[in-house]
XYZ file of C-alpha atoms in Angstrom:
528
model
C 60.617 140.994 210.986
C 60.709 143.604 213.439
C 64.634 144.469 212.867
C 64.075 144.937 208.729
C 61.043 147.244 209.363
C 63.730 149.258 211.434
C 66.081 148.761 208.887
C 63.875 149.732 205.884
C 62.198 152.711 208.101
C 65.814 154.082 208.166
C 67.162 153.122 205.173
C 64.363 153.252 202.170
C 62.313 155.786 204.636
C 65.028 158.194 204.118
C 65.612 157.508 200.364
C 61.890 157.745 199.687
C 61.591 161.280 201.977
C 64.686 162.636 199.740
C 62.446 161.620 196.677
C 59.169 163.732 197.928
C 61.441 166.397 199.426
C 61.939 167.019 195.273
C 58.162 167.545 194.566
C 58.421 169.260 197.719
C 60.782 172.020 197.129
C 59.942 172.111 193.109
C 55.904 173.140 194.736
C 57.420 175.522 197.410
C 59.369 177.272 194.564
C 56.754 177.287 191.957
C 54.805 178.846 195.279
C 57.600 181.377 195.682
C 57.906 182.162 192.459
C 54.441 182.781 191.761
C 53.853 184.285 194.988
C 53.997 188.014 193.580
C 52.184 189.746 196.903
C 54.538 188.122 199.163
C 57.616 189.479 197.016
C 56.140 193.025 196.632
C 55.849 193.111 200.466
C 59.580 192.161 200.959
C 60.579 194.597 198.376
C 58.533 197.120 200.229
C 60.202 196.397 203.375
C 63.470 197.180 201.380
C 62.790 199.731 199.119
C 64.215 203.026 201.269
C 67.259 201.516 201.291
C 67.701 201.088 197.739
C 69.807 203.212 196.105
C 69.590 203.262 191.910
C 71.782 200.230 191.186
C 70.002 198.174 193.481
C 66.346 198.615 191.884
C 68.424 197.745 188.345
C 69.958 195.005 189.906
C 66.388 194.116 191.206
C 64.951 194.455 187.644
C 67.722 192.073 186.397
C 66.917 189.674 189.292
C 63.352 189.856 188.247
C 63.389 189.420 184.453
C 65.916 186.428 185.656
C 62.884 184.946 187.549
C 60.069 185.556 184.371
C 62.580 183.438 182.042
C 63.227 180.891 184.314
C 59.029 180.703 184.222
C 58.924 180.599 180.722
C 61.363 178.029 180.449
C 59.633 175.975 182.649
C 56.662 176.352 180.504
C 58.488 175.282 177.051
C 60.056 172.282 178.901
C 56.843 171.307 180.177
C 54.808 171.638 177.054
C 57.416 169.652 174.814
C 57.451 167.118 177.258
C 53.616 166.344 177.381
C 52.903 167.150 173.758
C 54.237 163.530 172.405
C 52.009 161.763 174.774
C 48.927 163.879 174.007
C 48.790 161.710 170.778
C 45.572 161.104 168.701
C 43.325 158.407 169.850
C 40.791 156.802 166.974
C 37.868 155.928 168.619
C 36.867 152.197 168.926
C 34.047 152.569 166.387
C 35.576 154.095 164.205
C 38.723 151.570 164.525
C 36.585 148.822 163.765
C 35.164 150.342 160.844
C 38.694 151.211 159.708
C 39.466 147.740 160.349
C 36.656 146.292 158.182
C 37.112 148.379 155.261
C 40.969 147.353 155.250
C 39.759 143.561 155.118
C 37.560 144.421 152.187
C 39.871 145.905 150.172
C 42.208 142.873 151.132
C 39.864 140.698 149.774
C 39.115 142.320 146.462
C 43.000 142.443 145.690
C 43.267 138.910 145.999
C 40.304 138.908 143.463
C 41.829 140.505 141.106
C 44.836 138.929 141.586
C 43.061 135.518 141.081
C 41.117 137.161 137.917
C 44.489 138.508 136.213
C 45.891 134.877 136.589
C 43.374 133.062 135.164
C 43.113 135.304 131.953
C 46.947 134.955 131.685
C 46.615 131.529 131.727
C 43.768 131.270 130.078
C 45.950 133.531 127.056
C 48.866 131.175 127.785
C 47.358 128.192 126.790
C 46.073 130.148 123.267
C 49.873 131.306 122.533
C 51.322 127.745 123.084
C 52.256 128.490 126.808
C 55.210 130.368 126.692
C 55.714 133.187 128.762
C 58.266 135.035 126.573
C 55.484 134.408 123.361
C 53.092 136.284 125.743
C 55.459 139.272 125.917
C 56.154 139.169 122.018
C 52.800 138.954 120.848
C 51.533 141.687 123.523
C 54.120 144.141 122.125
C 53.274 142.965 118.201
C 50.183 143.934 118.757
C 50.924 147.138 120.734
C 53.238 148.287 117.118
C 56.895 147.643 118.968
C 59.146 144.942 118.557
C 60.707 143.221 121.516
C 64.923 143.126 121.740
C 66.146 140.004 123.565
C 65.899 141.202 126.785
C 62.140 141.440 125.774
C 62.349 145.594 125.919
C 60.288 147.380 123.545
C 61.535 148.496 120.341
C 60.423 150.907 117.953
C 58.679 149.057 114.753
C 61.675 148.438 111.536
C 60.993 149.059 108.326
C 61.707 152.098 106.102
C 61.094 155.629 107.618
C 57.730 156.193 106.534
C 57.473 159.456 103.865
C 55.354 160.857 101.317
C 56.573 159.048 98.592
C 56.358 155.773 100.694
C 53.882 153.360 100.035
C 51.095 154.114 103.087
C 51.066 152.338 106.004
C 47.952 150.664 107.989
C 46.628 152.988 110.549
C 46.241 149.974 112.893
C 49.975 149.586 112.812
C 50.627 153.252 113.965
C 50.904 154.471 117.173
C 49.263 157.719 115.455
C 45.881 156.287 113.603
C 44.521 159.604 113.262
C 47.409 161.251 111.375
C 48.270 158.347 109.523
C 44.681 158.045 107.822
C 45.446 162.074 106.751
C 48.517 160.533 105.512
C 46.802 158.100 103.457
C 44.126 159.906 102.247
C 46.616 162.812 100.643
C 48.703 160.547 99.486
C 46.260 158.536 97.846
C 42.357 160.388 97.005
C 43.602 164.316 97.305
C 43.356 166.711 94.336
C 44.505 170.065 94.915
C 41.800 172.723 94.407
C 42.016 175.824 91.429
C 42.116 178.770 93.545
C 40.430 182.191 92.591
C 43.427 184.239 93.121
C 42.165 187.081 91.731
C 39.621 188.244 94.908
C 40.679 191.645 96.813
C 40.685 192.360 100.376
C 37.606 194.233 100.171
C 36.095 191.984 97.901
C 36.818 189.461 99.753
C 34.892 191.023 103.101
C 31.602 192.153 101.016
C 31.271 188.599 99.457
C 31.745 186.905 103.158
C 29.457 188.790 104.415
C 26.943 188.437 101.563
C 27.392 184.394 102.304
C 27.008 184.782 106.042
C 23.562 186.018 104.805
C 22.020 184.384 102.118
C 23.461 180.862 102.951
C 23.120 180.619 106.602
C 21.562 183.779 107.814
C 23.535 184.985 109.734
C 23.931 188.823 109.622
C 27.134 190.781 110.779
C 27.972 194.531 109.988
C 30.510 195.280 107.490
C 33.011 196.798 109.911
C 32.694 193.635 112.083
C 33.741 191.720 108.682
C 36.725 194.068 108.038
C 37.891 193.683 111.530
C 38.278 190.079 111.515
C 39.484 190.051 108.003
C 42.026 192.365 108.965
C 43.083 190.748 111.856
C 44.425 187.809 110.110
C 47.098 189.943 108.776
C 48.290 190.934 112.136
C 47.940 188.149 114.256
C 47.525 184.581 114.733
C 45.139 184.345 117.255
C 41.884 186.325 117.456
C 39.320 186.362 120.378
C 36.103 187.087 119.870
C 34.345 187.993 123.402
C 31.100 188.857 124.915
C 27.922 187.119 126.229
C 26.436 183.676 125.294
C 24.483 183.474 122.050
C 26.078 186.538 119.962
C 27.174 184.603 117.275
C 31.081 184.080 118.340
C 31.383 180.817 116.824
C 29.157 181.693 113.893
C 31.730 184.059 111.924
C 34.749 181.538 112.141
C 32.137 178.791 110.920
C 30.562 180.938 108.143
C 34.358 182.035 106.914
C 35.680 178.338 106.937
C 32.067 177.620 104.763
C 32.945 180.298 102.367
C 36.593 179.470 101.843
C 35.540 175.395 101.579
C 37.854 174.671 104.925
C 35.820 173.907 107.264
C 36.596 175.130 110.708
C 37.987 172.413 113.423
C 35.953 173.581 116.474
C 37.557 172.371 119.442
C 35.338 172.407 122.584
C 37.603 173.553 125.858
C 36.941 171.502 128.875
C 36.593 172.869 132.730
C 39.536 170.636 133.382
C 41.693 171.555 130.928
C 45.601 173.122 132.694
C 48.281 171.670 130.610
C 49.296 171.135 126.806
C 48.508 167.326 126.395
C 44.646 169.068 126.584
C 45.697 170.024 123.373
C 48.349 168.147 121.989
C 47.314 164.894 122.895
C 49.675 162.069 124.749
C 51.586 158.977 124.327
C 50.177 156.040 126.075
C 53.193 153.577 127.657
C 50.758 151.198 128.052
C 49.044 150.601 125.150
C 51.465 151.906 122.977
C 49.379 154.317 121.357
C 49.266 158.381 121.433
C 45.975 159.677 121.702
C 45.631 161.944 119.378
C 43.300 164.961 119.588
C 40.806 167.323 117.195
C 43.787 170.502 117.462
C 46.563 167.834 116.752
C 44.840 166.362 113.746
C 44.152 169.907 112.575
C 47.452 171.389 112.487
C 49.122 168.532 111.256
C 46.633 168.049 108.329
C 46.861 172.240 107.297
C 50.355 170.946 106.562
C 48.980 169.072 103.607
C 46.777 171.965 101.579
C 47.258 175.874 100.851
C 43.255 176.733 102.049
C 42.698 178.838 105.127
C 41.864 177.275 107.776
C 40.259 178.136 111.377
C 40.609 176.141 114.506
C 38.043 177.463 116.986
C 38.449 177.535 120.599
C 34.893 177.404 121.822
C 34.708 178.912 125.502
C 37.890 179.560 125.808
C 37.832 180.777 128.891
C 35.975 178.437 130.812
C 39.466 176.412 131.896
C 42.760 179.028 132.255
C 44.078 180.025 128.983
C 47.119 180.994 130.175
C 47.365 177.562 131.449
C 47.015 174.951 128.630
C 47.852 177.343 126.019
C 50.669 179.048 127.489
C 53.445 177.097 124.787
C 50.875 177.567 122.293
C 51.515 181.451 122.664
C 55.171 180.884 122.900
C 55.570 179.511 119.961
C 53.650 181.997 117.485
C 55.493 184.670 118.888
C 58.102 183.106 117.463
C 59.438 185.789 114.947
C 60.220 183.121 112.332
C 57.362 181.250 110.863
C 60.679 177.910 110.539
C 60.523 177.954 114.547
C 56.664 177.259 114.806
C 57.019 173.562 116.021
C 55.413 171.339 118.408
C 57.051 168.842 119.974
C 55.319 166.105 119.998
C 57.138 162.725 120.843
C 61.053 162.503 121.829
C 61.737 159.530 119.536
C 60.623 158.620 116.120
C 59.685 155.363 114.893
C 60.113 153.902 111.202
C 55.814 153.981 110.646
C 55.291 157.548 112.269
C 53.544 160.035 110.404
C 55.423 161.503 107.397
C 55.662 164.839 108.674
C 56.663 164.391 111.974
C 60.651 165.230 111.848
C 62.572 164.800 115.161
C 59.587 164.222 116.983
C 57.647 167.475 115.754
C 55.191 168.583 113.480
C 55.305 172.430 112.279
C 53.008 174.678 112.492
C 51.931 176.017 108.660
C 51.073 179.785 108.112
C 47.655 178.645 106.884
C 45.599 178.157 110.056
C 44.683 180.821 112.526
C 43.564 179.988 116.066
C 40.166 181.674 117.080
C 39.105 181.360 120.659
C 35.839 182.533 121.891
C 35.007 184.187 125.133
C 31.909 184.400 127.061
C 32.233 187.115 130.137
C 29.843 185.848 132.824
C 30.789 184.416 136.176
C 30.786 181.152 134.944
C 34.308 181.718 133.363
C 38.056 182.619 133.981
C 39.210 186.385 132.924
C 41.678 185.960 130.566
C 45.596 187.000 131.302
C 47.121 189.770 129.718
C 49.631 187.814 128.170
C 46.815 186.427 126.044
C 45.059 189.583 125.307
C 48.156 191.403 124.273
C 49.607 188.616 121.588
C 45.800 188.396 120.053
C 43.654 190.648 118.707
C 40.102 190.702 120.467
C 36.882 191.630 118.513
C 33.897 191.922 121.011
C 30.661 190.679 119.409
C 28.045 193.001 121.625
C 25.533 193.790 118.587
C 23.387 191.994 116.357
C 23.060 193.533 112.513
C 19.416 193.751 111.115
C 18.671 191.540 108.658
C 19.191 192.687 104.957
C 18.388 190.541 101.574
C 21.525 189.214 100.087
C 21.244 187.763 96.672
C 23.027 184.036 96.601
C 26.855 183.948 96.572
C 28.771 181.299 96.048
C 31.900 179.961 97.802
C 35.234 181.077 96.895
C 38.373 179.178 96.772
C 41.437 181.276 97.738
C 44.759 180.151 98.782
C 46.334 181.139 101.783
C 49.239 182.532 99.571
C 46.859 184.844 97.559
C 45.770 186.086 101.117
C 49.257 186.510 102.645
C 50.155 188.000 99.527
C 46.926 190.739 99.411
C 47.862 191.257 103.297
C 51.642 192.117 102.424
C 50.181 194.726 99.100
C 48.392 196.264 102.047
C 50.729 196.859 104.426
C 53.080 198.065 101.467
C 50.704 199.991 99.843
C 49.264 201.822 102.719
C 51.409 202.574 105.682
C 50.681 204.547 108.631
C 50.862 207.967 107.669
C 52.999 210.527 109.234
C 50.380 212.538 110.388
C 48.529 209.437 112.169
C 51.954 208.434 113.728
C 51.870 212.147 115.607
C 48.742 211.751 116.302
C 49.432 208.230 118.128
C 52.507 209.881 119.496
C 50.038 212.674 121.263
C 47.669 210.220 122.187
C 50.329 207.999 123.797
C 52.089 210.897 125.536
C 48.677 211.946 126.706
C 47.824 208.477 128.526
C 50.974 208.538 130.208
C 51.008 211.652 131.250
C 47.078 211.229 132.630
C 46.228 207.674 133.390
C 50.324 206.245 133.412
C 49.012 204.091 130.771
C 51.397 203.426 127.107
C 51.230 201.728 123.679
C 53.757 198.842 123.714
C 56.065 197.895 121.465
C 53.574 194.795 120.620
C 50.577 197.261 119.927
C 52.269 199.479 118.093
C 53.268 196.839 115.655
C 50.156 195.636 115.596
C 48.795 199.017 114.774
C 51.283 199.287 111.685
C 50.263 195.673 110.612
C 46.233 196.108 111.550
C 45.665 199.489 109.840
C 46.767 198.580 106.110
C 45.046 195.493 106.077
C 41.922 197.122 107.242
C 42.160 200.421 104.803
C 43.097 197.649 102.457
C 39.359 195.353 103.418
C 37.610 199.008 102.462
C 37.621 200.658 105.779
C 39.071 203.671 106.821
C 42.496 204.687 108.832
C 41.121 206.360 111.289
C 38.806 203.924 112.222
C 41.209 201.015 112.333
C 43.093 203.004 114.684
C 40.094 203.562 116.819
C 39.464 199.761 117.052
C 42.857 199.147 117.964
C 43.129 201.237 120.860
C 40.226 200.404 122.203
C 40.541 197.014 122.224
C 44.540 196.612 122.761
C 45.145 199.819 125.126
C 42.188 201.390 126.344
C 41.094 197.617 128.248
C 43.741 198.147 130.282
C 41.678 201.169 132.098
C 39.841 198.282 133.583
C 43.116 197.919 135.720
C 42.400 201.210 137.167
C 40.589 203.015 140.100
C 37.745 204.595 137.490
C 35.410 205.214 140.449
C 37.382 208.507 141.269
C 38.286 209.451 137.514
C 34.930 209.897 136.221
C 35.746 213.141 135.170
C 38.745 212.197 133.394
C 36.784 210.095 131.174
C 35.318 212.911 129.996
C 38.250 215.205 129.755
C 39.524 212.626 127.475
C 37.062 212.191 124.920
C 36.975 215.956 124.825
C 40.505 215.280 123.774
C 39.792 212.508 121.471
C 37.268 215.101 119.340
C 40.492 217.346 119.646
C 42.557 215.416 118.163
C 41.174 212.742 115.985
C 37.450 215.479 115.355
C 34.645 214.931 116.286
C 32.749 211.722 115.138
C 35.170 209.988 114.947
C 36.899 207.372 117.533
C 33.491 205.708 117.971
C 35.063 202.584 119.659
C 36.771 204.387 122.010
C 33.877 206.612 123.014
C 31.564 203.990 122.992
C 34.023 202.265 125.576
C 34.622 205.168 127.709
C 31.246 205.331 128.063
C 30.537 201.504 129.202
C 33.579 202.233 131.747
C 31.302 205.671 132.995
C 28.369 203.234 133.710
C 30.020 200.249 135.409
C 31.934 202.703 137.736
């Protein structure tokens, strides 16, 4: 025993002494390399005989030693940082642990539960499996191929002319009851096709009044009246309760086309919010309240109004974004949604290709409340509609009864196209928007686009055309379309600019005039 103690004294002894001799000299040089007093001292004791390239060879020698440090360091940390791994704590294991079991448990369940109503189905259909598939897809409205693959239903491509088909066989109910119901119980109208723009806006706004009591001023009429010749999409904007959903409702009352009032949801951020979906699994596309309402405008010549109610309280610019796309469209052949990628045999009958157009007979009015509760709305959005603020309430006046009219949207487009014919722009209000234009720039770096200033050409008939006057459709268009851009601006420090511009507004357009631009200028004046 005595000679392998020797033995392993001199042979391990010296093995294991090599082995701490590492941790040895790794401390002593962490200790020399940290030991900064001790190294200024020896450089002291050195430093009269240096000579210039000796300190910058000590500076080199130096820096050497910092990265060798920091090295160290990186080593180091990606070496322990693996093993510093999260622990879960043993209560909170368990727990873990426990919930996992439960969820275990109700899998196999519902596991059990889905067999026995298979089986229980099984034994009804004769006990086939492949009878179970068949009759599942008969009554989903596909057929099965042999492979047992789902098939779009046979039969003859469903049209006008066809005999109708069963909702319940459709995968679109919705739209194939409208299908029905023209094909079978509607009688087109006799329009009144003899009404005139202004005619038109004093008898709306006599109906507003005597048949649902609602008052509006007769600009306010003209406005909206005329902004169905310029655009497809209107926005009418301000606080809650001033009667934004009212004037759609009363015009869609007075024409007999009752407006579609779609209510926006907080959740609402892509286009199956409005277009609807198809379901794979039941077969079935869930159709919605805007779907049904385009597709059906299809079908008659009346006017009709879809209403966006709070617009604004999802993004716009979100789940309306194709919506906008497609009405800017220059050709009213390219408005088309695209609904479905395939088309089955019992489809809707105006559904070509998967899409249904979009007719010229149905504007798209969205309504805007401007609290905190909602989103601001994009530009994009502003600039392809034309927004009519609702900040006023009109006293009541006694309107004698009028009836309902029945006008065709073809009578309308028509009166709307005599307008713009009729009464153009003139030359002298085309300087004037010229000045006014060259003015903003030059001021505020602000300009009419191309989009406004069609508008303005479009917007200005109509609304001479509804009774009003040129001047003060221009007014209401660039306050609404160019002057809301100021917002954009820093109008803390412009105050005084304001001012110097409706001086040259009175300049310009005289004095009294421009009331919606004032009127703005001043709100800006406050809030700033």
């Amino acid at each position: 025993m005595d000679g392998f103690l020797t033995y392993f004294f001199q042979d391990f002894g010296r093995v294991l002494r090599a082995f701490a001799d590492i941790f040895v000299a790794f401390f002593n040089f962490l200790n020399y390399l940290l030991n900064f007093p001790m190294r200024m001292e020896i450089i002291e004791a050195y430093d009269d005989s240096f000579n210039t390239l000796d300190w910058i060879m000590l500076l080199i020698a130096n820096i050497s030693l910092v990265v060798i440090l920091i090295l160290i360091i990186i080593i180091f940390v990606r070496f322990i940082k693996p093993r510093l791994k999260f622990r879960v704590q043993a209560k909170e294991y368990n727990m873990m642990a426990k919930r996992v079991q439960e969820l275990q448990r109700d899998v196999l369940r519902a596991n059990y539960e889905k067999d026995r109503l298979l089986n229980m189905r099984l034994e009804e259909l004769g006990g086939s499996p492949d009878k179970i598939r068949e009759q599942l897809a008969r009554e989903s409205g596909a057929a099965v191929d042999e492979d047992g693959e789902g098939l779009p239903p046979e039969g003859n491509r469903n049209t006008i002319e066809s005999p109708c088909v069963n909702p319940e066989d459709s995968r679109f109910f919705r739209l194939t009851t409208v299908d029905n119901f023209y094909k079978t119980s509607y009688t087109p109208p006799i329009y009144d096709d003899t009404v005139t723009l202004a005619g038109f806006c004093e008898q709306l706004r006599m109906f507003a009044a005597s048949e649902l009591y609602l008052y509006y001023e007769l600009d306010l009429i003209r406005n909206f009246v005329a902004s169905l010749g310029t655009a497809r999409i209107i926005i009418l904007q301000d606080i809650s309760g001033t009667g934004k959903t009212s004037l759609p409702y009363a015009f869609g009352r007075f024409v007999n086309s009752d407006a579609t009032v779609v209510s926006v949801q907080p959740a609402w951020r892509e286009r199956t919010e409005l277009y609807g979906y198809f379901n794979e699994f039941t077969k079935k596309y869930n159709e919605t309240d805007f779907l049904r309402a385009v597709y059906e405008a299809n079908y008659y010549r009346d006017p009709h109004m879809v209403i966006m109610d709070e617009m604004n309280i999802a993004r716009v610019e979100y789940y309306f974004a194709e919506m906008l796309s497609i009405l800017e469209m220059p050709r009213q052949e390219e408005w088309k949604i695209d609904i479905v990628t395939a088309t089955w045999d019992n489809d809707p009958c105006l559904i070509n290709d998967g899409v249904i157009p979009i007719p010229n007979n149905i504007w798209f009015v969205g309504t805007i409340n401007n609290d905190d509760s909602t989103f601001a709305v994009a530009d994009k959005v502003y600039d392809r509609a034309i927004p009519i603020d609702l900040d006023s309430r009109a006293d009541p006046f006694e309107a004698g009864q009028t009836p309902t009219i029945r006008v065709s949207t073809d009578h309308l487009n028509a009166l709307f196209d005599e307008a713009k014919a009729s009464y153009p722009v003139t030359e002298e209000m085309e300087q004037k928007m010229d000045d006014l234009n060259a003015y903003l720039i030059r001021e505020f770096k602000l300009a009419f686009g191309n989009r406004v200033i069609k508008q303005i050409r479009e917007f200005v008939p109509c609304y001479v055309a509804c009774g009003g006057t040129e001047t003060a459709a221009v007014d209401f268009i660039v306050a609404k379309k160019v002057l809301r851009k100021f917002e954009s601006l820093n109008l803390g420090f412009m105050k005084d600019d304001l001012v110097k511009f409706e001086t040259y507004l009175d300049r310009i357009f005289g004095k009294g005039e421009m009331k919606y631009c004032k009127d703005y200028m001043e709100y800006l004046r406050r809030i700033n």
